[in-house]
Coordinates of C-alpha atoms in Angstrom, one line a residue:
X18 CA 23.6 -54.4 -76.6
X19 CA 19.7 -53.4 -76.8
X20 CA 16.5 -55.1 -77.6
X21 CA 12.9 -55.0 -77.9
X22 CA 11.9 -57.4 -75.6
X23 CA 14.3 -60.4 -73.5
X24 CA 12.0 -63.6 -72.7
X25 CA 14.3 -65.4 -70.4
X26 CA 13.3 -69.8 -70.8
X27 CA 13.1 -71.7 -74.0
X28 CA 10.4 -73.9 -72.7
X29 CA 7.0 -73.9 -73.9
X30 CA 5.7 -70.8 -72.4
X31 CA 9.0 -68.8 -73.9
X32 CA 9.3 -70.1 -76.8
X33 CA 5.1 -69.5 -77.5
X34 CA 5.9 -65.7 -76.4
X35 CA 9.1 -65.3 -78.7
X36 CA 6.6 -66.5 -81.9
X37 CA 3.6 -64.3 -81.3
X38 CA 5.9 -61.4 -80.3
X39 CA 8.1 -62.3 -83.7
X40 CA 4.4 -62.6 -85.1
X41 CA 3.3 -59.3 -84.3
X42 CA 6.5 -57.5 -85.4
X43 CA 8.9 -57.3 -82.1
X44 CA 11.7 -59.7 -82.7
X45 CA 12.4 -60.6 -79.1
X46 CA 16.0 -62.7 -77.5
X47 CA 15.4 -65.7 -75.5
X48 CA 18.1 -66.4 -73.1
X49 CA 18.5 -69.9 -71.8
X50 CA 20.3 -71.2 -69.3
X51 CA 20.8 -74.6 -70.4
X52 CA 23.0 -75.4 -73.2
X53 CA 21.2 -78.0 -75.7
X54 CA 17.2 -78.2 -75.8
X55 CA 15.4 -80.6 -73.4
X56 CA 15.1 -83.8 -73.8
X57 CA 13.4 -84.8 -70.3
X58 CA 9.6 -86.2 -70.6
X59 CA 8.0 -83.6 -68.5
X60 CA 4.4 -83.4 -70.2
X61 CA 3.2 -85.5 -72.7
X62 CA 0.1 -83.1 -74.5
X63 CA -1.5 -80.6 -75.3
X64 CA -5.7 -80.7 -74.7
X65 CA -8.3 -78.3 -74.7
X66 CA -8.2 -74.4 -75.7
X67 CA -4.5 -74.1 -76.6
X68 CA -5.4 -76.6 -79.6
X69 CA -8.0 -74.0 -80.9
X70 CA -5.0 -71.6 -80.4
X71 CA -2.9 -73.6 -82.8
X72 CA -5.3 -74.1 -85.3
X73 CA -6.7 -70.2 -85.1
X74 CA -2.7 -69.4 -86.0
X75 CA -2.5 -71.8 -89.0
X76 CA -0.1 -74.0 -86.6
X77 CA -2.1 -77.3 -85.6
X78 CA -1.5 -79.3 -88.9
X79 CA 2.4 -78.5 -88.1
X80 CA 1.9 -80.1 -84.4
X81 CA -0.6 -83.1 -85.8
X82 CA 2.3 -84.3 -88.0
X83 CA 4.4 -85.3 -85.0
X84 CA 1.5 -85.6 -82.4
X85 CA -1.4 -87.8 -82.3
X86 CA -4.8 -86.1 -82.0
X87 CA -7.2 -87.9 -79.9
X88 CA -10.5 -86.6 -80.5
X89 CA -12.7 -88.5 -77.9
X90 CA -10.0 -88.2 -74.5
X91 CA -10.1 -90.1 -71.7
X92 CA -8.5 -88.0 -68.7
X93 CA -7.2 -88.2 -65.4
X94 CA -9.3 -86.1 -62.7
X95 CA -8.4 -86.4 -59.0
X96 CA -7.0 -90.2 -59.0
X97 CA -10.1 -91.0 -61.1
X98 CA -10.3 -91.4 -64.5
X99 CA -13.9 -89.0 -66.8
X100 CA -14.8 -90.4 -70.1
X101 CA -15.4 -87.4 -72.7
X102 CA -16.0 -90.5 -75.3
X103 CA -19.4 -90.9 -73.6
X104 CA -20.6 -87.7 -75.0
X105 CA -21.7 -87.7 -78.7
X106 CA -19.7 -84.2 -79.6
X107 CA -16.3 -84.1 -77.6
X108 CA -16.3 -81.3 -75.7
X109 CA -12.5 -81.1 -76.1
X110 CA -9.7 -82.5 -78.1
X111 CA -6.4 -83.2 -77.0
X112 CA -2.9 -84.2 -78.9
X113 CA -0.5 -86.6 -77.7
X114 CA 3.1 -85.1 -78.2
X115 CA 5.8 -85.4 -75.8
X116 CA 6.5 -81.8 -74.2
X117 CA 10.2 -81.7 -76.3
X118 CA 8.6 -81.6 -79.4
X119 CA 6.5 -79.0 -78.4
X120 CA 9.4 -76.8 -77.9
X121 CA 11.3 -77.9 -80.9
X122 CA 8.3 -76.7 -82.7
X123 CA 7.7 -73.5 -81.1
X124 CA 11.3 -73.0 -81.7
X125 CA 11.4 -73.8 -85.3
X126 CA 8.2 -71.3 -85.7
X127 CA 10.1 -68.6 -83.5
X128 CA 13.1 -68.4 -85.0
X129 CA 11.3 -68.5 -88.8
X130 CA 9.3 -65.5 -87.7
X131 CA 12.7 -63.8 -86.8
X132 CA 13.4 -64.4 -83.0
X133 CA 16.6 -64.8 -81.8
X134 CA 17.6 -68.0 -79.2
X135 CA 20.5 -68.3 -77.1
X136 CA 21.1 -71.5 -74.8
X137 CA 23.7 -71.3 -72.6
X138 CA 23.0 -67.7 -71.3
X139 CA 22.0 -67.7 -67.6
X140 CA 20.8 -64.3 -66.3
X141 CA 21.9 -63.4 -62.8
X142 CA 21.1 -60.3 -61.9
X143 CA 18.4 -57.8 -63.1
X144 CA 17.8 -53.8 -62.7
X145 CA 15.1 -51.5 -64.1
X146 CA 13.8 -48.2 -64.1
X147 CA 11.3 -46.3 -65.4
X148 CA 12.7 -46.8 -69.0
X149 CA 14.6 -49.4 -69.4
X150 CA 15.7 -53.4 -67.8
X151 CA 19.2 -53.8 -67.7
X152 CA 20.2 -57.5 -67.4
X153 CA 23.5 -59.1 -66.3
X154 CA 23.7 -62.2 -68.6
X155 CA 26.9 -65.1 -67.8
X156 CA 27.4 -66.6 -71.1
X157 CA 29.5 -69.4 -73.1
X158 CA 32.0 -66.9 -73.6
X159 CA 32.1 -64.9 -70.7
X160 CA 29.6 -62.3 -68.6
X161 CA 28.0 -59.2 -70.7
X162 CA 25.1 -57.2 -70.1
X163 CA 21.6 -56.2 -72.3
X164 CA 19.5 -53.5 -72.1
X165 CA 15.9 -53.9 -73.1
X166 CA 12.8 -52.2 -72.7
X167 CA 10.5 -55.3 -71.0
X168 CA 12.0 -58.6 -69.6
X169 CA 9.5 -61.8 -69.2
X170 CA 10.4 -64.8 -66.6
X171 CA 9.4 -67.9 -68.4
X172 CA 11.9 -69.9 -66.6
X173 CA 10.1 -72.3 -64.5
X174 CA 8.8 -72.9 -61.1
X175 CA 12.0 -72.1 -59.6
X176 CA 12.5 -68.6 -61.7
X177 CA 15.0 -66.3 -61.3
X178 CA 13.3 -64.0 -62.5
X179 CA 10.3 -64.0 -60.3
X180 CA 13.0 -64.1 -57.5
X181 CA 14.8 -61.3 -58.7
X182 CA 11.9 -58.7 -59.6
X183 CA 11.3 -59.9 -55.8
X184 CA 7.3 -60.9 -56.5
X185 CA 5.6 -63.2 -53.5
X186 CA 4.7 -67.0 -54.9
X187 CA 2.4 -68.2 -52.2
X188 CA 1.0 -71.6 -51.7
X189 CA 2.0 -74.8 -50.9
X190 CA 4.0 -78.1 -51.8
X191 CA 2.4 -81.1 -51.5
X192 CA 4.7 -84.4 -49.9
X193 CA 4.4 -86.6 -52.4
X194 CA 6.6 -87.7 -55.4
X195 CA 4.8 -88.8 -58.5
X196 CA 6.9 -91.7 -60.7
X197 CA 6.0 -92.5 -64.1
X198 CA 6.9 -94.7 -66.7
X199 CA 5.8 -96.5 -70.2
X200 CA 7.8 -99.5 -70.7
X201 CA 7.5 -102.3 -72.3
X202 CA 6.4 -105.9 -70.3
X203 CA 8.1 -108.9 -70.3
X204 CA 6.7 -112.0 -71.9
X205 CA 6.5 -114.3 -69.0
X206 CA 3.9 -111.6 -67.3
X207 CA 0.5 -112.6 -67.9
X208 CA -1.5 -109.7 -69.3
X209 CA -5.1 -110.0 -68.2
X210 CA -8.2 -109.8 -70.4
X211 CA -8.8 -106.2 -69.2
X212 CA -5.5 -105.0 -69.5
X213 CA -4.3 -105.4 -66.2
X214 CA -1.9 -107.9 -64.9
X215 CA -1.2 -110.6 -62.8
X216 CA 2.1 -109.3 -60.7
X217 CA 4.0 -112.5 -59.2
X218 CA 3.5 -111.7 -55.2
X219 CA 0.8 -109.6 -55.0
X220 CA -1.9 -111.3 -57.6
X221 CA -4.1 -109.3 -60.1
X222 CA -4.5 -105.9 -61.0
X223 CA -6.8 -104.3 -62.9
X224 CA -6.1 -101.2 -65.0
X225 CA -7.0 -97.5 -63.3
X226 CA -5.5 -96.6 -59.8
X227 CA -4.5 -99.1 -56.9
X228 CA -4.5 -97.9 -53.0
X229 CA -2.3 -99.3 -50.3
X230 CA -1.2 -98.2 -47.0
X231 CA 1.5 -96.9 -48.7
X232 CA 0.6 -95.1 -51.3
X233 CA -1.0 -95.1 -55.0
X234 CA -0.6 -97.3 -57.8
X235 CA -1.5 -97.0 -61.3
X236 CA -1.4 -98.6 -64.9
X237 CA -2.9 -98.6 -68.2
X238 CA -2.3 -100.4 -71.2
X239 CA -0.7 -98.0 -74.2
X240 CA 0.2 -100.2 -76.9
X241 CA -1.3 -104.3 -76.1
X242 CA 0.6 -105.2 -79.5
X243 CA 3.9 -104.4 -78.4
X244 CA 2.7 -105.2 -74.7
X245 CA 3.4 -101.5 -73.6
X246 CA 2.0 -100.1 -70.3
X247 CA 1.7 -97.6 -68.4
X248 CA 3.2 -97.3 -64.8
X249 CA 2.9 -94.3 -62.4
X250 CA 3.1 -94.2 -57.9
X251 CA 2.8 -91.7 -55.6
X252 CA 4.5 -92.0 -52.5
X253 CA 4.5 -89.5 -49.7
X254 CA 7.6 -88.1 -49.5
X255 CA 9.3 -84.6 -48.1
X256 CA 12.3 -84.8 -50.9
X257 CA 12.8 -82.2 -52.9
X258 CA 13.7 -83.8 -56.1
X259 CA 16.1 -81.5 -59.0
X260 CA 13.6 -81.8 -62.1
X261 CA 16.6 -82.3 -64.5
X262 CA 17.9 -85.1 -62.5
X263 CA 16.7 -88.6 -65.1
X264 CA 14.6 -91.0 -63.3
X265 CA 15.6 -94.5 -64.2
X266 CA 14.1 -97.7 -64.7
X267 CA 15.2 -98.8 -61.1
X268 CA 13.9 -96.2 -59.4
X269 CA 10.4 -96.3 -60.5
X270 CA 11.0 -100.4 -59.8
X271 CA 12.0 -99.8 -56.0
X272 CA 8.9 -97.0 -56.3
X273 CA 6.6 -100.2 -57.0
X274 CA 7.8 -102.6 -54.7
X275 CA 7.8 -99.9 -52.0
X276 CA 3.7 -99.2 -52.8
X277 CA 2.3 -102.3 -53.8
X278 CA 4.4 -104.2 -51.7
X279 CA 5.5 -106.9 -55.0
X280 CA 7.8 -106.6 -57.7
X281 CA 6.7 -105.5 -60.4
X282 CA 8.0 -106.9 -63.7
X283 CA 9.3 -104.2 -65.9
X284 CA 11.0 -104.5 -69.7
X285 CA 12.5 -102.1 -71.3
X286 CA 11.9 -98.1 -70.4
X287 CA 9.9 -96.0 -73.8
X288 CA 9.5 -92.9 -71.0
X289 CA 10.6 -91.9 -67.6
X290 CA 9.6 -88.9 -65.4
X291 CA 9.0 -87.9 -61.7
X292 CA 7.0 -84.9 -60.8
X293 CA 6.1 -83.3 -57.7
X294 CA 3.2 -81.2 -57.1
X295 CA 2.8 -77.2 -55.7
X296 CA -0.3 -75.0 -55.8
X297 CA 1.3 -71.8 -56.1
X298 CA 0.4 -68.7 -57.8
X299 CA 2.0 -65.1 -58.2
X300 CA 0.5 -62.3 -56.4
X301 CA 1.3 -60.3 -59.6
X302 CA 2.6 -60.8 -63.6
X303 CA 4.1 -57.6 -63.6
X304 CA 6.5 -55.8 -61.5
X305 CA 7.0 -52.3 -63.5
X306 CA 8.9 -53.2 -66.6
X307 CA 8.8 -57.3 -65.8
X308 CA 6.4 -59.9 -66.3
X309 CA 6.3 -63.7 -65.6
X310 CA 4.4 -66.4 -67.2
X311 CA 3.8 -70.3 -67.5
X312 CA 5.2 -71.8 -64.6
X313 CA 7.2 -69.0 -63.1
X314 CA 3.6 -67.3 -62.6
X315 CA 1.7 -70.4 -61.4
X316 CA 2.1 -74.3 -60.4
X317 CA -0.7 -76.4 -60.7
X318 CA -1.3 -79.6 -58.4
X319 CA -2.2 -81.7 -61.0
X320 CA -1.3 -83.3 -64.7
X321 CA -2.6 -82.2 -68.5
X322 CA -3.1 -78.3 -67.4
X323 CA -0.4 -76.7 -66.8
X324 CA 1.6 -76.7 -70.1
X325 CA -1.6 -75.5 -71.8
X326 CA -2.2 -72.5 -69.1
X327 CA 1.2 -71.4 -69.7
X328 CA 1.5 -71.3 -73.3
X329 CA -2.6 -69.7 -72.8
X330 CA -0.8 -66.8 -70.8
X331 CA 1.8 -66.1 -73.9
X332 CA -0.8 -66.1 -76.4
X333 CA -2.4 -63.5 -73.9
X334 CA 0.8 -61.1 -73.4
X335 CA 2.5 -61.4 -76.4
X336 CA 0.0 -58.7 -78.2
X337 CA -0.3 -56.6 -75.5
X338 CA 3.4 -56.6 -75.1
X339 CA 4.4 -55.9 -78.5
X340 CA 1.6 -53.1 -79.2
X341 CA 3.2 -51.3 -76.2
X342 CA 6.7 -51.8 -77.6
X343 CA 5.4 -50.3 -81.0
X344 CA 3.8 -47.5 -79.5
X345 CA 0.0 -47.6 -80.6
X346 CA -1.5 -49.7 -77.2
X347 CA -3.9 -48.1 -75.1
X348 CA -3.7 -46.8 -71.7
X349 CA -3.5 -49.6 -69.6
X350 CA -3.7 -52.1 -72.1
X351 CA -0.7 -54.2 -70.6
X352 CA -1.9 -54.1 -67.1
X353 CA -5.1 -55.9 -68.5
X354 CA -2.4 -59.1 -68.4
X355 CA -1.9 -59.5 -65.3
X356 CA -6.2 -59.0 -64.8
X357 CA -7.2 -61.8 -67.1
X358 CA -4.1 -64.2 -66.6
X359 CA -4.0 -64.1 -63.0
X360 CA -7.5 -64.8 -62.9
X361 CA -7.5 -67.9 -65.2
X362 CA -4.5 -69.3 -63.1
X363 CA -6.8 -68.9 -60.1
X364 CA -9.4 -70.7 -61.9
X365 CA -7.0 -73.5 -62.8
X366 CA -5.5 -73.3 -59.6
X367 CA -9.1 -74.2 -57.8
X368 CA -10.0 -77.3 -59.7
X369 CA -6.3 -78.8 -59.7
X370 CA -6.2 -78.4 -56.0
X371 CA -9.8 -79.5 -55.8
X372 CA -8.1 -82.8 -57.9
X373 CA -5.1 -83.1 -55.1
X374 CA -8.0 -83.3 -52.3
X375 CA -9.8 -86.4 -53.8
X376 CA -6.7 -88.0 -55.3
X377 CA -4.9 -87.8 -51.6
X378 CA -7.8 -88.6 -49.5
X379 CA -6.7 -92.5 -48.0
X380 CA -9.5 -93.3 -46.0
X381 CA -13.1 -94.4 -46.2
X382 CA -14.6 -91.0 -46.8
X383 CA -12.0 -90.1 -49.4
X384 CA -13.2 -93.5 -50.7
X385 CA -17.0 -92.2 -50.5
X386 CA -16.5 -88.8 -51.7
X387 CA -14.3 -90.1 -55.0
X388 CA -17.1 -93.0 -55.8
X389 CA -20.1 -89.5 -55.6
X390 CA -17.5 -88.2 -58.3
X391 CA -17.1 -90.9 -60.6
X392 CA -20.9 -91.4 -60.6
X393 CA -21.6 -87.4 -61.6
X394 CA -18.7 -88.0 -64.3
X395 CA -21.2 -90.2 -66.0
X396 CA -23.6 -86.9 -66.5
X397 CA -23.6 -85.1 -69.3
X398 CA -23.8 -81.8 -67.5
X399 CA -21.3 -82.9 -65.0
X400 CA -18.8 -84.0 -68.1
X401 CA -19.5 -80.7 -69.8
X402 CA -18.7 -78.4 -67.3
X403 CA -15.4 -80.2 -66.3
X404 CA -14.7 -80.2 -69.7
X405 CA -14.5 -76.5 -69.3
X406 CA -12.4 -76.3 -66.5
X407 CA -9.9 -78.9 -67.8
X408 CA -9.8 -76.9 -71.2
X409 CA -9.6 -73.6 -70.1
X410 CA -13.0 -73.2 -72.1
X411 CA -14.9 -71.8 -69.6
X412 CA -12.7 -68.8 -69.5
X413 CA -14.7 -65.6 -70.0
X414 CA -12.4 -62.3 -69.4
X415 CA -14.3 -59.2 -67.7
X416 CA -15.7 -56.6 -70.3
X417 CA -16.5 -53.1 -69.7
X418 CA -20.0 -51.7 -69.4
X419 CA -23.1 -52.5 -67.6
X420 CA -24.9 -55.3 -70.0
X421 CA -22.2 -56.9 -72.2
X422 CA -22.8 -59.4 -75.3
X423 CA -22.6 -62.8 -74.4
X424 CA -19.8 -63.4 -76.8
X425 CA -17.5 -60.6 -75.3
X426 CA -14.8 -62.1 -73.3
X427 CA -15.5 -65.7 -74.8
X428 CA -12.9 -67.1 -77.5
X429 CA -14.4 -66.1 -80.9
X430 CA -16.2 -69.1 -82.6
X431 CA -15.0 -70.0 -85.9
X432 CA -17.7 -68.9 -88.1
X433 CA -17.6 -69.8 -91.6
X434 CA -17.6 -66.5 -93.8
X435 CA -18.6 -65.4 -96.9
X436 CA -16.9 -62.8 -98.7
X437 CA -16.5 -61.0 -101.9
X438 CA -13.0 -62.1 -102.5
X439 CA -14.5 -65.7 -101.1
X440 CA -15.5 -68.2 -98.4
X441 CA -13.0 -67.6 -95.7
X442 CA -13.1 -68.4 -91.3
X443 CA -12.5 -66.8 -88.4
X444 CA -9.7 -69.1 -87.5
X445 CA -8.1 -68.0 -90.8
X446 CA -8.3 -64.1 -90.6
X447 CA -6.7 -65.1 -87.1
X448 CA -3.4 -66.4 -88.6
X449 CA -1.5 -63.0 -88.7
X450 CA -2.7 -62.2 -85.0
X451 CA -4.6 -58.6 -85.9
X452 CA -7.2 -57.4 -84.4
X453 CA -10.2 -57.8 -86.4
X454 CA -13.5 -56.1 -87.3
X455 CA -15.6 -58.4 -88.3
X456 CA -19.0 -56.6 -89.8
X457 CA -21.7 -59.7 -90.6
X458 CA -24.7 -56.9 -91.1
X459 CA -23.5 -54.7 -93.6
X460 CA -23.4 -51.7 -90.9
X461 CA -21.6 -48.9 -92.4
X462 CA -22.4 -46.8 -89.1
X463 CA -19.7 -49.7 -87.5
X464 CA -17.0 -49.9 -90.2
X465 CA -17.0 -46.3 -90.1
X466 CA -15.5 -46.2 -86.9
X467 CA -13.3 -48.8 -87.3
X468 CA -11.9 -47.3 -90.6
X469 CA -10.5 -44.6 -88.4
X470 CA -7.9 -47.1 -86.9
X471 CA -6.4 -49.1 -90.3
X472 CA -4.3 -50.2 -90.6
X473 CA -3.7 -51.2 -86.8
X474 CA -7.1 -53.3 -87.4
X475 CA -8.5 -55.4 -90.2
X476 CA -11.7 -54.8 -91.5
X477 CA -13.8 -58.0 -92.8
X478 CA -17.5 -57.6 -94.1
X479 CA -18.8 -61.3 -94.2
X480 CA -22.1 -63.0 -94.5
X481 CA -22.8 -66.3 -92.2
X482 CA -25.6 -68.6 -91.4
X483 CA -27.0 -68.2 -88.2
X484 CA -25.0 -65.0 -87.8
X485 CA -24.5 -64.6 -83.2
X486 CA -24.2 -60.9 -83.5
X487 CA -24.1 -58.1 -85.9
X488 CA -20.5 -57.6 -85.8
X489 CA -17.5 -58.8 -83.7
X490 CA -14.6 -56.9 -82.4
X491 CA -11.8 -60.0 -82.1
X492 CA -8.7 -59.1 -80.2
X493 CA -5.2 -60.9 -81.5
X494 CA -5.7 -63.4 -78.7
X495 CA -8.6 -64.5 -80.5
X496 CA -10.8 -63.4 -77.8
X497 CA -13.9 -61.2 -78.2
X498 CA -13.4 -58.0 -77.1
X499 CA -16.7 -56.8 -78.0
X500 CA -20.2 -57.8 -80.0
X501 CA -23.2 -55.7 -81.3
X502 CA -26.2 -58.1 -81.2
X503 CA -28.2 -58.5 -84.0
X504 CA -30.4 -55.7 -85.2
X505 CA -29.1 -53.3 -82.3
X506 CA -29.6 -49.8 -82.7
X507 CA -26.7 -47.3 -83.4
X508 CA -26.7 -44.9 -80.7
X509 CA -26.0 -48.1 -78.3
X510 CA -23.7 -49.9 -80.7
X511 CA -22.0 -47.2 -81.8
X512 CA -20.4 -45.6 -78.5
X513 CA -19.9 -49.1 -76.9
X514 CA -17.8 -50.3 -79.8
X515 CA -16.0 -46.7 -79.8
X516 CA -15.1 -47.4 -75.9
X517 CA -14.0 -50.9 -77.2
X518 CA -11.7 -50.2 -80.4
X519 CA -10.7 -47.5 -77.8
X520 CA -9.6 -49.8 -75.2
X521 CA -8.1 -52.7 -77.3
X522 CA -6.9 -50.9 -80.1
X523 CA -6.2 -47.5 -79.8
X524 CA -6.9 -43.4 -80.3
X525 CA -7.7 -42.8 -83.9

């Protein structure tokens, strides 16, 4: 057999890749090991730029029907808790929705758009040359073997793949073992006024995080009608725990007692996950013909990021990868993956691990140093900028030449548009995942060269109020690949947005 493209992992970072690749016209095979979907609560959201993502593909009303959108979030940092509600805008959204219906989703979309799935297919073993992968798959019905032109590892911290395309993962694993749990709380526990409670044995406890000798506690009221909660510890601990092992109720029980030193009262279990925590990152996304992403490219020592990087990375490869499988990409267009991607990891990967240093500090100074923290979360500069971090937001990809537009590299903003078939946005002429020429200056000397590549490109003339630049070159990703700033003369504009349609979409 031969394909396109094999994506091996049906998780979120898999499943995003086999839609945009389906999207863009390669129809790619996802090989899964396991035999029925997940069903473990691993994470519970999505937050920050992957949301725009969503919404810039005509997808977020899909995820909103199942999810619940919380507009003003409140979100974990470092064993602390920053208030984005304290800011009049929100500088990021964020979506409850438990990580399996994610990837029911994402598989719904991928197989509409003409992927093909295939649980129960483990790869174990994998060649390549200079033309071809061939991969060694051990099926329900017995062992066969696939040829395809580029295989992706989006199977997981532990990846095969990764292992087998023989690509470094440096780093480290923290000892610790993170349990959580929402369940319900008996009636004959007082809840307190503030939403803590009063735990027989040990007294009062207020809602945030709880430290002890032995290790971290923390709760949170989730729904006070039903008397719902929300439980979590950290422990030190040097176990390496199997992922698709089900915590139970019990164990996050003994957990408790172990930290806080009291039993704590617990009704019946709503979720139940443990987690441990590695800062690990590829040395590279691409070995020749392979690529990694999501967690097989990076782990991230802390919650509410790494789902979103991963699924950030597909969005990232997927156009890339299929304009090299259809023949028209640039030179070098898919090495510029690995360059932006491994990048932003590093970028996530320095302010989770700067979250594991507060969050495991135990002693007065950690104490000190979390206490400076919580007072610059209450600053709006402070909130904004980690709001950017957190979200991915702050991402700006390098862009050739020596004085670039400060919208090139950025995610395009969604401008509303007015056009002579109508009022349209950049978020909707995003949906099909073209690149798109976006004159909003009437500059004939611009579409002109653009022209040259239909129909590889679109070509929108628009009108808008308070119009950033004279016209925008968007990549598929939605990312600006290059700007002309209002008024600027043609002989700069014109060969700069020759090198770019050059370098993101292609020789005449």
């Amino acid at each position: 057999m031969k394909t396109d493209v094999i994506v091996v992992g049906a998780g979120p970072a898999g499943l995003m890749l086999a839609g945009e690749l389906s999207l863009a016209g390669v129809r790619p095979v996802v090989l899964e090991r396991r035999a029925e979907p997940g069903t473990a609560h691993k994470a519970s959201g999505l937050g920050g730029r992957i949301l725009d993502v969503l919404r810039y593909r005509g997808l977020l009303d899909r995820f909103a029907a199942v999810g619940s959108p919380i507009p003003a979030p409140i979100f974990p940092f470092g064993g602390m808790h920053v208030d984005f509600s304290l800011l009049a805008d929100g500088p990021m959204d964020a979506m409850g929705i438990p990580q399996a219906r994610v990837e029911e989703l994402l598989a719904e979309r991928a197989v509409e758009l003409g992927a093909e799935i295939r649980r129960g297919h483990e790869v174990v073993a994998v060649s390549q040359d200079d033309s071809a992968v061939t991969v060694d798959v051990q099926g329900p019905d017995g062992p066969y073997r696939v040829t395809t032109q580029y295989l992706v590892g989006c199977d997981g911290g532990r990846s095969r793949i990764r292992e087998l395309a023989a690509i470094p993962f440096p780093g480290n694993t923290f000892p610790e073992v993170n349990r959580l749990g929402v369940v319900t709380v008996p009636d004959s526990v007082t809840v307190l006024d503030d939403g803590g409670l009063d735990v027989p044995g040990h007294g009062p406890i207020s809602p945030g995080f709880t430290r002890t000798e032995r290790g971290v506690f923390a709760m949170g009221p989730v729904d006070p009608a039903v008397r719902t909660m929300f439980f979590q510890t950290t422990e030190d601990d040097l176990t390496e725990y199997d992922n698709d092992d089900p915590m139970t109720l019990a164990e996050l029980g003994d957990s408790a007692r172990r930290v806080l030193g009291a039993e704590l009262p617990l009704g019946e279990p709503i979720r139940l996950s443990r987690y441990q925590f590695q800062a690990r990152r590829a040395d590279r996304y691409r070995a020749g013909r392979i690529l990694l992403a999501g967690d097989a490219a990076h782990l991230l020592p802390a919650t509410g990021t790494a789902l979103n990087v991963g699924m950030l990375d597909s969005v990232n490869l997927a156009w890339k990868l299929a304009a090299t499988v259809r023949g028209w990409a640039p030179s070098g267009l898919l090495d510029t993956y690995h360059d932006e991607r491994h990048a932003a990891a590093g970028r996530a990967l320095q302010q989770t691990r700067a979250q594991a240093a507060l969050r495991r500090g135990q002693d007065a100074a950690a104490d000190a140093l979390r206490a400076v923290f919580q007072e610059l979360f209450a600053d709006e500069p402070a909130l904004r900028r980690l709001a950017g971090m957190i979200s991915a937001g702050d991402v700006r990809y390098p862009m050739p030449g020596a004085d670039p537009h400060p919208l090139a590299g950025t995610f395009a903003p969604d401008l509303t548009l007015l056009t002579e078939a109508g009022t349209t946005s950049v978020a909707e002429l995003l949906h099909t995942a073209r690149p798109v020429f976006l004159d909003l200056a009437d500059r004939a000397d611009l579409r002109e060269l653009a022209r040259a590549r239909e129909p590889r490109i679109e070509i929108v003339t628009a009108k808008t109020e308070d119009r950033p630049a004279d016209a925008l070159l968007i990549r598929p990703d939605a990312f600006v690949g290059w700007a002309a700033a209002v008024d600027e003369a043609a002989d700069t504009a014109t060969p700069a947005l020759r090198d770019a349609l050059d370098r993101w979409v292609g020789q005449p």
